[in-house]
């Protein structure tokens, strides 16, 4: 287990989580559970925890996850810069501790004025709620929103939401492929997804695929291919870092699931990237087990989020051995 990996986390207070604890995460981790159980919120808590090293980076992650949540409601080229205070106020509390970082954020009423209190690894910072949040982070390398896309410069942490990556973000991820001279590997994997595609490249400001000797915009091929390419590029971009994939099976047809897991398990090992992904698909869970067993890849975990009789979210984290036993037992029962 690499020292930078997130292995355990305590979410004292964040969204639907109170006094939540989970331990035993590995290099590749799949999170399952019913709809509205909190899978995305769990991913957000982990994303903030591994990324936020100071007040500015925590501000960025709060705004970033709010933008991700509101993406469907945002007008192109208008991310509501003037509304960043509202984005921050959407997170009233964040109190999370892990083997990586310990962080708290609270919105405090003091002398009829509101303040934001940050404690990140025992470094305390307070700012007034009337402060222009945009001015705090706009000049840092963290923040650069263009055409509805977020860009994190020099970061090896990536969050792929259920809408998938837009063109700007995908182009940035593809630049990592180019820097590592992995274009040939990417094209070979794309051909396995769709044998009619012979090449992928960025032409102008558009990701495009070549088929029948003609380049066409990636958007013409459907969401599944774009999601597939985004994940491959992100695995290389997140070398020695973290990749979070919400609704990993989004747009991926069932006959491609095994190939996707083989790619994730293989490249994440090569790049030393820790992966967290969510699903509510039984086929995706079965595929995860099948390919892990095929590759004898034991640096994995499967976590089920459930609610107890007090309506509290709890986690059952299964390591490779327990996960395989439970999957085999389920098949025997059926």
Short mmCIF file of C-alpha atoms in Angstrom, two decimals:
data_model
loop_
_atom_site.label_atom_id
_atom_site.label_comp_id
_atom_site.label_asym_id
_atom_site.label_seq_id
_atom_site.Cartn_x
_atom_site.Cartn_y
_atom_site.Cartn_z
CA UNK A 1 0.00 0.00 0.00
CA UNK A 2 1.47 3.34 -1.05
CA UNK A 3 1.86 5.90 1.71
CA UNK A 4 -0.23 8.57 -0.03
CA UNK A 5 -3.29 6.34 -0.42
CA UNK A 6 -6.44 7.12 1.53
CA UNK A 7 -6.98 4.04 3.72
CA UNK A 8 -9.46 5.22 6.34
CA UNK A 9 -11.77 8.17 6.81
CA UNK A 10 -14.01 9.57 9.53
CA UNK A 11 -16.72 11.94 8.34
CA UNK A 12 -17.90 13.65 11.49
CA UNK A 13 -20.20 16.07 9.68
CA UNK A 14 -20.72 16.58 5.96
CA UNK A 15 -24.02 16.58 4.08
CA UNK A 16 -25.83 13.29 4.83
CA UNK A 17 -22.92 11.93 6.91
CA UNK A 18 -22.62 12.22 10.68
CA UNK A 19 -20.24 10.10 12.72
CA UNK A 20 -19.42 7.97 9.70
CA UNK A 21 -16.31 5.81 9.66
CA UNK A 22 -14.81 3.54 7.03
CA UNK A 23 -11.49 1.70 6.92
CA UNK A 24 -9.68 -0.64 4.57
CA UNK A 25 -9.52 1.23 1.27
CA UNK A 26 -7.04 -0.07 -1.30
CA UNK A 27 -5.66 1.12 -4.62
CA UNK A 28 -8.93 0.56 -6.54
CA UNK A 29 -12.18 1.00 -4.63
CA UNK A 30 -15.75 0.53 -5.84
CA UNK A 31 -18.60 2.12 -3.86
CA UNK A 32 -22.10 0.67 -4.18
CA UNK A 33 -25.48 1.25 -2.60
CA UNK A 34 -29.04 2.28 -3.38
CA UNK A 35 -29.93 5.56 -5.04
CA UNK A 36 -29.74 8.62 -2.77
CA UNK A 37 -27.73 6.74 -0.14
CA UNK A 38 -24.87 9.25 -0.33
CA UNK A 39 -22.37 7.72 -2.77
CA UNK A 40 -21.61 11.04 -4.50
CA UNK A 41 -21.40 12.91 -1.19
CA UNK A 42 -18.94 10.30 0.06
CA UNK A 43 -16.78 10.81 -3.03
CA UNK A 44 -16.91 14.58 -2.51
CA UNK A 45 -15.80 14.21 1.12
CA UNK A 46 -12.84 12.09 0.03
CA UNK A 47 -11.97 14.44 -2.83
CA UNK A 48 -11.89 17.46 -0.52
CA UNK A 49 -9.87 15.57 2.08
CA UNK A 50 -7.05 14.49 -0.23
CA UNK A 51 -6.92 17.74 -2.22
CA UNK A 52 -7.31 20.54 0.33
CA UNK A 53 -3.97 21.35 1.91
CA UNK A 54 -4.79 24.92 2.92
CA UNK A 55 -7.67 27.40 3.05
CA UNK A 56 -7.44 28.38 -0.64
CA UNK A 57 -7.44 24.83 -1.93
CA UNK A 58 -10.37 23.98 0.35
CA UNK A 59 -12.28 26.98 -1.01
CA UNK A 60 -11.55 25.70 -4.49
CA UNK A 61 -12.86 22.19 -3.79
CA UNK A 62 -16.06 23.51 -2.18
CA UNK A 63 -16.75 25.64 -5.24
CA UNK A 64 -15.70 22.86 -7.61
CA UNK A 65 -18.09 20.27 -6.19
CA UNK A 66 -20.91 22.83 -6.18
CA UNK A 67 -20.21 23.64 -9.83
CA UNK A 68 -20.23 19.91 -10.60
CA UNK A 69 -23.57 19.48 -8.83
CA UNK A 70 -25.08 22.49 -10.60
CA UNK A 71 -23.57 21.80 -14.03
CA UNK A 72 -26.91 20.98 -15.61
CA UNK A 73 -28.29 24.35 -14.47
CA UNK A 74 -25.33 26.49 -15.50
CA UNK A 75 -25.42 28.57 -18.63
CA UNK A 76 -22.40 28.18 -20.90
CA UNK A 77 -19.63 30.66 -20.06
CA UNK A 78 -21.44 31.70 -16.89
CA UNK A 79 -20.31 29.78 -13.84
CA UNK A 80 -21.77 32.37 -11.53
CA UNK A 81 -18.49 33.91 -10.38
CA UNK A 82 -20.51 36.44 -8.41
CA UNK A 83 -22.30 33.56 -6.73
CA UNK A 84 -19.22 31.91 -5.29
CA UNK A 85 -20.21 33.02 -1.82
CA UNK A 86 -23.46 31.11 -2.28
CA UNK A 87 -21.50 28.06 -3.43
CA UNK A 88 -19.43 28.21 -0.26
CA UNK A 89 -22.46 28.75 1.98
CA UNK A 90 -23.95 25.55 0.56
CA UNK A 91 -21.36 23.73 2.69
CA UNK A 92 -22.30 24.66 6.24
CA UNK A 93 -20.09 22.06 7.87
CA UNK A 94 -17.23 19.87 6.81
CA UNK A 95 -15.47 17.87 9.50
CA UNK A 96 -13.40 15.01 8.11
CA UNK A 97 -10.33 13.17 9.35
CA UNK A 98 -8.33 10.54 7.51
CA UNK A 99 -4.85 9.09 7.39
CA UNK A 100 -4.09 11.79 4.77
CA UNK A 101 -5.49 15.05 6.21
CA UNK A 102 -7.59 16.42 9.08
CA UNK A 103 -9.90 19.30 8.16
CA UNK A 104 -12.85 21.22 9.54
CA UNK A 105 -14.90 24.05 8.08
CA UNK A 106 -17.71 25.88 9.88
CA UNK A 107 -19.93 28.81 9.09
CA UNK A 108 -20.13 30.84 12.32
CA UNK A 109 -22.45 33.69 13.37
CA UNK A 110 -20.39 36.16 15.40
CA UNK A 111 -21.59 39.60 16.51
CA UNK A 112 -24.36 39.53 13.91
CA UNK A 113 -21.76 38.82 11.25
CA UNK A 114 -21.00 35.53 9.58
CA UNK A 115 -17.48 34.13 9.41
CA UNK A 116 -15.95 31.08 7.82
CA UNK A 117 -13.59 29.11 10.06
CA UNK A 118 -11.04 26.69 8.61
CA UNK A 119 -8.83 24.25 10.50
CA UNK A 120 -6.61 22.28 8.15
CA UNK A 121 -4.05 20.04 9.82
CA UNK A 122 -4.15 22.32 12.88
CA UNK A 123 -3.64 25.51 10.85
CA UNK A 124 -6.47 27.93 11.71
CA UNK A 125 -7.78 30.52 9.23
CA UNK A 126 -10.87 32.74 9.52
CA UNK A 127 -12.39 34.93 6.82
CA UNK A 128 -15.50 37.09 6.78
CA UNK A 129 -18.54 36.00 4.80
CA UNK A 130 -18.54 39.37 3.02
CA UNK A 131 -15.11 38.68 1.47
CA UNK A 132 -15.10 38.26 -2.30
CA UNK A 133 -14.21 34.58 -2.58
CA UNK A 134 -13.28 34.95 -6.24
CA UNK A 135 -10.51 37.41 -5.44
CA UNK A 136 -8.98 34.94 -2.98
CA UNK A 137 -8.49 32.11 -5.44
CA UNK A 138 -8.56 33.68 -8.91
CA UNK A 139 -4.83 34.36 -8.99
CA UNK A 140 -3.80 30.95 -7.74
CA UNK A 141 -2.86 28.09 -10.05
CA UNK A 142 -5.86 26.14 -8.78
CA UNK A 143 -8.63 28.09 -10.40
CA UNK A 144 -9.25 28.77 -14.07
CA UNK A 145 -12.82 28.34 -15.30
CA UNK A 146 -13.36 28.59 -19.04
CA UNK A 147 -16.47 27.76 -21.05
CA UNK A 148 -18.03 25.84 -18.20
CA UNK A 149 -14.95 23.74 -17.47
CA UNK A 150 -12.73 23.62 -14.42
CA UNK A 151 -8.99 23.29 -14.75
CA UNK A 152 -6.60 22.38 -11.99
CA UNK A 153 -3.06 23.18 -13.03
CA UNK A 154 -0.34 20.72 -12.11
CA UNK A 155 -2.78 18.53 -10.18
CA UNK A 156 -2.76 14.76 -10.00
CA UNK A 157 -6.26 14.66 -8.50
CA UNK A 158 -9.27 14.41 -10.81
CA UNK A 159 -13.03 14.12 -10.27
CA UNK A 160 -15.08 12.77 -13.19
CA UNK A 161 -18.74 13.43 -12.47
CA UNK A 162 -21.76 11.65 -13.92
CA UNK A 163 -21.95 14.17 -16.78
CA UNK A 164 -18.42 13.29 -17.85
CA UNK A 165 -15.61 15.63 -18.84
CA UNK A 166 -16.25 18.49 -21.24
CA UNK A 167 -13.95 19.28 -24.14
CA UNK A 168 -11.65 21.68 -22.26
CA UNK A 169 -11.04 19.27 -19.39
CA UNK A 170 -10.56 16.30 -21.71
CA UNK A 171 -8.03 18.26 -23.77
CA UNK A 172 -6.10 19.03 -20.61
CA UNK A 173 -6.10 15.36 -19.64
CA UNK A 174 -5.00 14.39 -23.16
CA UNK A 175 -2.01 16.72 -22.85
CA UNK A 176 -0.74 14.40 -20.14
CA UNK A 177 -1.05 11.49 -22.57
CA UNK A 178 1.07 13.45 -25.04
CA UNK A 179 3.69 14.42 -22.46
CA UNK A 180 4.05 10.76 -21.47
CA UNK A 181 4.11 9.59 -25.13
CA UNK A 182 1.10 7.35 -24.55
CA UNK A 183 -0.84 8.24 -27.71
CA UNK A 184 -0.22 4.80 -29.22
CA UNK A 185 -1.50 3.03 -26.09
CA UNK A 186 -4.60 5.23 -26.01
CA UNK A 187 -5.40 4.59 -29.67
CA UNK A 188 -5.04 0.83 -29.21
CA UNK A 189 -7.49 0.90 -26.29
CA UNK A 190 -9.94 3.04 -28.27
CA UNK A 191 -9.82 0.53 -31.15
CA UNK A 192 -10.81 -2.19 -28.70
CA UNK A 193 -13.82 -0.10 -27.71
CA UNK A 194 -14.77 0.64 -31.34
CA UNK A 195 -12.81 -1.13 -34.07
CA UNK A 196 -13.90 1.43 -36.68
CA UNK A 197 -11.89 4.20 -34.96
CA UNK A 198 -8.30 4.40 -36.13
CA UNK A 199 -7.03 7.49 -34.31
CA UNK A 200 -7.81 10.10 -31.65
CA UNK A 201 -6.41 13.61 -31.53
CA UNK A 202 -7.27 17.18 -30.67
CA UNK A 203 -7.80 19.33 -33.75
CA UNK A 204 -8.11 23.01 -32.95
CA UNK A 205 -10.13 23.03 -29.74
CA UNK A 206 -12.09 19.85 -30.40
CA UNK A 207 -11.33 16.22 -29.43
CA UNK A 208 -11.90 14.16 -32.55
CA UNK A 209 -11.81 10.53 -33.68
CA UNK A 210 -10.89 9.27 -37.13
CA UNK A 211 -13.19 6.77 -38.75
CA UNK A 212 -13.53 5.90 -42.44
CA UNK A 213 -10.56 8.21 -43.13
CA UNK A 214 -12.42 11.21 -41.75
CA UNK A 215 -12.12 13.00 -38.42
CA UNK A 216 -15.36 13.66 -36.55
CA UNK A 217 -16.06 15.43 -33.28
CA UNK A 218 -16.00 13.08 -30.30
CA UNK A 219 -19.51 14.22 -29.35
CA UNK A 220 -20.84 12.44 -32.44
CA UNK A 221 -19.84 9.04 -31.01
CA UNK A 222 -21.96 9.10 -27.87
CA UNK A 223 -21.29 9.58 -24.17
CA UNK A 224 -19.84 6.11 -23.59
CA UNK A 225 -16.75 6.60 -25.74
CA UNK A 226 -16.07 10.04 -24.26
CA UNK A 227 -16.38 8.63 -20.74
CA UNK A 228 -14.07 5.74 -21.65
CA UNK A 229 -11.39 8.05 -23.12
CA UNK A 230 -11.68 10.46 -20.16
CA UNK A 231 -11.03 7.66 -17.66
CA UNK A 232 -7.96 6.39 -19.56
CA UNK A 233 -6.48 9.89 -19.87
CA UNK A 234 -7.21 10.64 -16.21
CA UNK A 235 -5.46 7.46 -15.06
CA UNK A 236 -2.25 8.76 -16.62
CA UNK A 237 -2.84 12.36 -15.49
CA UNK A 238 -3.32 11.23 -11.88
CA UNK A 239 0.06 9.55 -11.52
CA UNK A 240 0.86 9.20 -7.79
CA UNK A 241 -2.49 10.83 -7.08
CA UNK A 242 -6.22 10.19 -6.96
CA UNK A 243 -9.02 9.61 -9.46
CA UNK A 244 -12.69 9.83 -8.46
CA UNK A 245 -15.27 8.54 -10.96
CA UNK A 246 -18.94 9.08 -10.14
CA UNK A 247 -21.31 6.61 -11.83
CA UNK A 248 -18.47 4.81 -13.58
CA UNK A 249 -20.82 2.81 -15.81
CA UNK A 250 -22.36 5.97 -17.31
CA UNK A 251 -22.86 5.33 -21.03
CA UNK A 252 -20.76 2.15 -21.01
CA UNK A 253 -22.48 -0.86 -22.60
CA UNK A 254 -22.32 -4.06 -20.57
CA UNK A 255 -19.99 -5.85 -23.00
CA UNK A 256 -17.32 -3.17 -22.38
CA UNK A 257 -17.35 -3.41 -18.57
CA UNK A 258 -14.67 -6.12 -18.29
CA UNK A 259 -12.35 -4.21 -20.61
CA UNK A 260 -12.85 -1.00 -18.60
CA UNK A 261 -11.96 -2.70 -15.31
CA UNK A 262 -8.92 -4.36 -16.85
CA UNK A 263 -7.73 -0.92 -17.99
CA UNK A 264 -8.35 0.66 -14.59
CA UNK A 265 -6.69 -2.13 -12.61
CA UNK A 266 -3.69 -2.26 -14.95
CA UNK A 267 -2.99 1.44 -15.53
CA UNK A 268 -3.68 2.47 -11.92
CA UNK A 269 -0.99 0.02 -10.87
CA UNK A 270 1.41 1.41 -13.46
CA UNK A 271 0.77 5.04 -12.44
CA UNK A 272 0.35 4.41 -8.70
CA UNK A 273 -3.05 6.12 -8.85
CA UNK A 274 -5.69 5.45 -6.22
CA UNK A 275 -9.16 5.10 -7.74
CA UNK A 276 -12.58 5.55 -6.14
CA UNK A 277 -15.67 4.86 -8.26
CA UNK A 278 -19.40 4.63 -7.59
CA UNK A 279 -22.05 2.45 -9.20
CA UNK A 280 -25.54 1.14 -8.64
CA UNK A 281 -25.16 -1.45 -11.40
CA UNK A 282 -25.06 -5.11 -10.44
CA UNK A 283 -23.34 -5.91 -13.73
CA UNK A 284 -20.56 -3.41 -12.93
CA UNK A 285 -20.00 -4.97 -9.49
CA UNK A 286 -19.89 -8.47 -10.95
CA UNK A 287 -17.46 -7.32 -13.63
CA UNK A 288 -15.23 -5.72 -10.98
CA UNK A 289 -15.07 -9.03 -9.10
CA UNK A 290 -14.55 -11.09 -12.24
CA UNK A 291 -11.62 -9.05 -13.58
CA UNK A 292 -9.99 -8.62 -10.16
CA UNK A 293 -10.01 -12.39 -9.82
CA UNK A 294 -8.80 -12.92 -13.39
CA UNK A 295 -5.82 -10.61 -12.81
CA UNK A 296 -5.33 -11.82 -9.24
CA UNK A 297 -5.43 -8.15 -8.30
CA UNK A 298 -5.95 -8.09 -4.54
CA UNK A 299 -5.29 -4.38 -3.95
CA UNK A 300 -9.02 -3.65 -4.26
CA UNK A 301 -12.03 -3.10 -2.03
CA UNK A 302 -15.78 -3.03 -2.45
CA UNK A 303 -17.81 -0.80 -0.12
CA UNK A 304 -21.56 -0.94 0.37
CA UNK A 305 -23.27 2.14 1.84
CA UNK A 306 -26.40 1.37 3.85
CA UNK A 307 -28.67 3.07 6.37
CA UNK A 308 -29.31 1.67 9.83
CA UNK A 309 -32.56 1.86 11.79
CA UNK A 310 -31.59 5.40 12.91
CA UNK A 311 -31.32 6.51 9.28
CA UNK A 312 -27.55 6.89 9.64
CA UNK A 313 -25.30 6.04 6.70
CA UNK A 314 -22.84 3.25 7.47
CA UNK A 315 -20.22 1.43 5.40
CA UNK A 316 -19.32 -2.20 4.92
CA UNK A 317 -15.84 -2.32 3.38
CA UNK A 318 -14.86 -5.68 1.91
CA UNK A 319 -11.27 -6.54 1.02
CA UNK A 320 -10.46 -8.82 -1.91
CA UNK A 321 -10.97 -12.09 0.00
CA UNK A 322 -14.27 -11.13 1.61
CA UNK A 323 -15.55 -9.57 -1.62
CA UNK A 324 -14.83 -12.72 -3.62
CA UNK A 325 -16.40 -14.88 -0.95
CA UNK A 326 -19.58 -12.78 -0.88
CA UNK A 327 -19.84 -12.76 -4.68
CA UNK A 328 -19.34 -16.54 -4.90
CA UNK A 329 -21.82 -17.11 -2.07
CA UNK A 330 -24.42 -14.97 -3.81
CA UNK A 331 -24.03 -16.96 -7.01
CA UNK A 332 -24.34 -20.24 -5.09
CA UNK A 333 -27.56 -19.03 -3.44
CA UNK A 334 -28.99 -18.02 -6.78
#
